[in-house]
XYZ file of C-alpha atoms in Angstrom:
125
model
C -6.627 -5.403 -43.620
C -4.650 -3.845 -46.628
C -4.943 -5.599 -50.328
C -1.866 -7.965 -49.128
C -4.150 -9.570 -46.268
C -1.985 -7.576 -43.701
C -2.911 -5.188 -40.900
C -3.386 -1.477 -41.879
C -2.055 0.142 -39.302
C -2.720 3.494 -40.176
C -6.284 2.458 -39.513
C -6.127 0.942 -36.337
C -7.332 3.409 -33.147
C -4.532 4.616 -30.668
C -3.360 2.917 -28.046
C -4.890 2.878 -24.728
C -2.147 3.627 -22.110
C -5.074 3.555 -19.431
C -4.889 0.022 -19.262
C -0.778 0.207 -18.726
C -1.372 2.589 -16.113
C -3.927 0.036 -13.965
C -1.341 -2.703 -14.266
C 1.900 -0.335 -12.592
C -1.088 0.751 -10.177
C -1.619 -2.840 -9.325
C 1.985 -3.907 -9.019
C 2.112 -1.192 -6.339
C 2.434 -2.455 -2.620
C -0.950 -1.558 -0.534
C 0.427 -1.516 3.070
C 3.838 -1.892 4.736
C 3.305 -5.583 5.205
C 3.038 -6.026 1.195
C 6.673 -3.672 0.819
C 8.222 -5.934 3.419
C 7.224 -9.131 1.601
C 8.315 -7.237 -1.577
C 11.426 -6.258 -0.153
C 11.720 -10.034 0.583
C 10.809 -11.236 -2.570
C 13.292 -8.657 -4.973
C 16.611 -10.243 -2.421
C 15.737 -13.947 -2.567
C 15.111 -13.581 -6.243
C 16.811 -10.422 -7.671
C 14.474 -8.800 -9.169
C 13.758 -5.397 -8.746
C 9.985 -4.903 -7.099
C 8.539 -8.129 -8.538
C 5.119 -7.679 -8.867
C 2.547 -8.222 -5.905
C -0.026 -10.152 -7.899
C 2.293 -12.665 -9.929
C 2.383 -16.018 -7.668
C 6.416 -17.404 -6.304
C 6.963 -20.211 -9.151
C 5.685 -17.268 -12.055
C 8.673 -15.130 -10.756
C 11.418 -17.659 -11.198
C 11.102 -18.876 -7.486
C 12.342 -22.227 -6.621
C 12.139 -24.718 -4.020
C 15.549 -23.178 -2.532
C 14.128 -19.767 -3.107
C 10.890 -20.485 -0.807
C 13.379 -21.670 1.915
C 15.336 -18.320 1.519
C 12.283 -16.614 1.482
C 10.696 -18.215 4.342
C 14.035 -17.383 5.972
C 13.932 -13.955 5.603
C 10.090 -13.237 6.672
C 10.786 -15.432 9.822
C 13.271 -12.995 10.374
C 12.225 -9.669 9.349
C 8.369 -9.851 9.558
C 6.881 -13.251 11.909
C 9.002 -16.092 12.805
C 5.563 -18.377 13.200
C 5.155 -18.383 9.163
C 5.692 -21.860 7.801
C 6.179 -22.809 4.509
C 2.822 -24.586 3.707
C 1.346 -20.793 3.871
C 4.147 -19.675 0.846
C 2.968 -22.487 -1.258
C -0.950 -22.189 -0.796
C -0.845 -18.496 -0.637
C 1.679 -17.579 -3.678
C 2.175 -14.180 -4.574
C 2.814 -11.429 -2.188
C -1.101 -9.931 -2.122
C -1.904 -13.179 -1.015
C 0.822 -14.139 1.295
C 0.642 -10.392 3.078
C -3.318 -11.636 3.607
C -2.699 -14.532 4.869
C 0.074 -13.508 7.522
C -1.839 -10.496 8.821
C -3.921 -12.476 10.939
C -1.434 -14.004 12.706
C 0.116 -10.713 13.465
C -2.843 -9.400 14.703
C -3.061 -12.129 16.936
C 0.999 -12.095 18.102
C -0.229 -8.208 19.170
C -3.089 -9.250 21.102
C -0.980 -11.554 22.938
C 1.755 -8.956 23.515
C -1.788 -6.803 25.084
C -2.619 -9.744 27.281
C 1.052 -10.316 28.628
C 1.373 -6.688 29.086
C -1.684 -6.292 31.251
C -0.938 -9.383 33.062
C 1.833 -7.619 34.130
C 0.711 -4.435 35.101
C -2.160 -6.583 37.044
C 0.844 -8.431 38.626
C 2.790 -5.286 39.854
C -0.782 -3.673 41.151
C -1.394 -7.118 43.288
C 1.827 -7.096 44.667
C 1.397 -3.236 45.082
């Protein structure tokens, strides 16, 4: 402090940009499934890349912006997403998590029907 009871900043140490750096690093998507989701997220609330970590309501999101969004992932990412999953599973690290799962299981069950199929034609062969 200087003799007015203020901060000296002449004194103070420079700043770490380090710790700016992490943040930007964290905002950044991690797979396609998170740049989808952001994709999602930056149209139903217009903002450009909203970051990954910061839950739905914390961006601005409203009730009519969760339908919107719900919308769009049904339709560009897995129409079996509900919106009990947006609400327990907030920001788009956590919602990517939570719908990869059932992705992974829509594929196996595109596997499955596609073997059944190519058993069916070798029967019938």
């Amino acid at each position: 402090l200087n003799q007015n009871g203020k901060i000296d900043r002449k004194l103070l140490p420079p700043p770490s940009f380090l710790l700016l750096t992490d943040n930007i690093n964290h905002n950044l998507p991690r797979n396609t499934l998170e740049q989808k989701l952001q994709n999602i997220f930056s149209q139903a609330l217009h903002i450009e890349s909203p970051h990954v970590e910061v839950p739905f309501g914390q961006l601005g999101g409203t009730s009519l912006d969760a339908i919107f969004v719900l919308t769009l992932i049904r339709q560009q990412i897995c129409n079996k997403v509900d919106i009990s999953l947006l609400f327990t599973n907030p920001s788009i690290r956590q919602l990517a998590q939570a719908i990869e799962p059932i992705l992974a299981f829509e594929e196996l069950q595109d596997i499955a029907s596609t073997v059944n199929e190519i058993h069916e034609t070798n029967v019938r062969l």
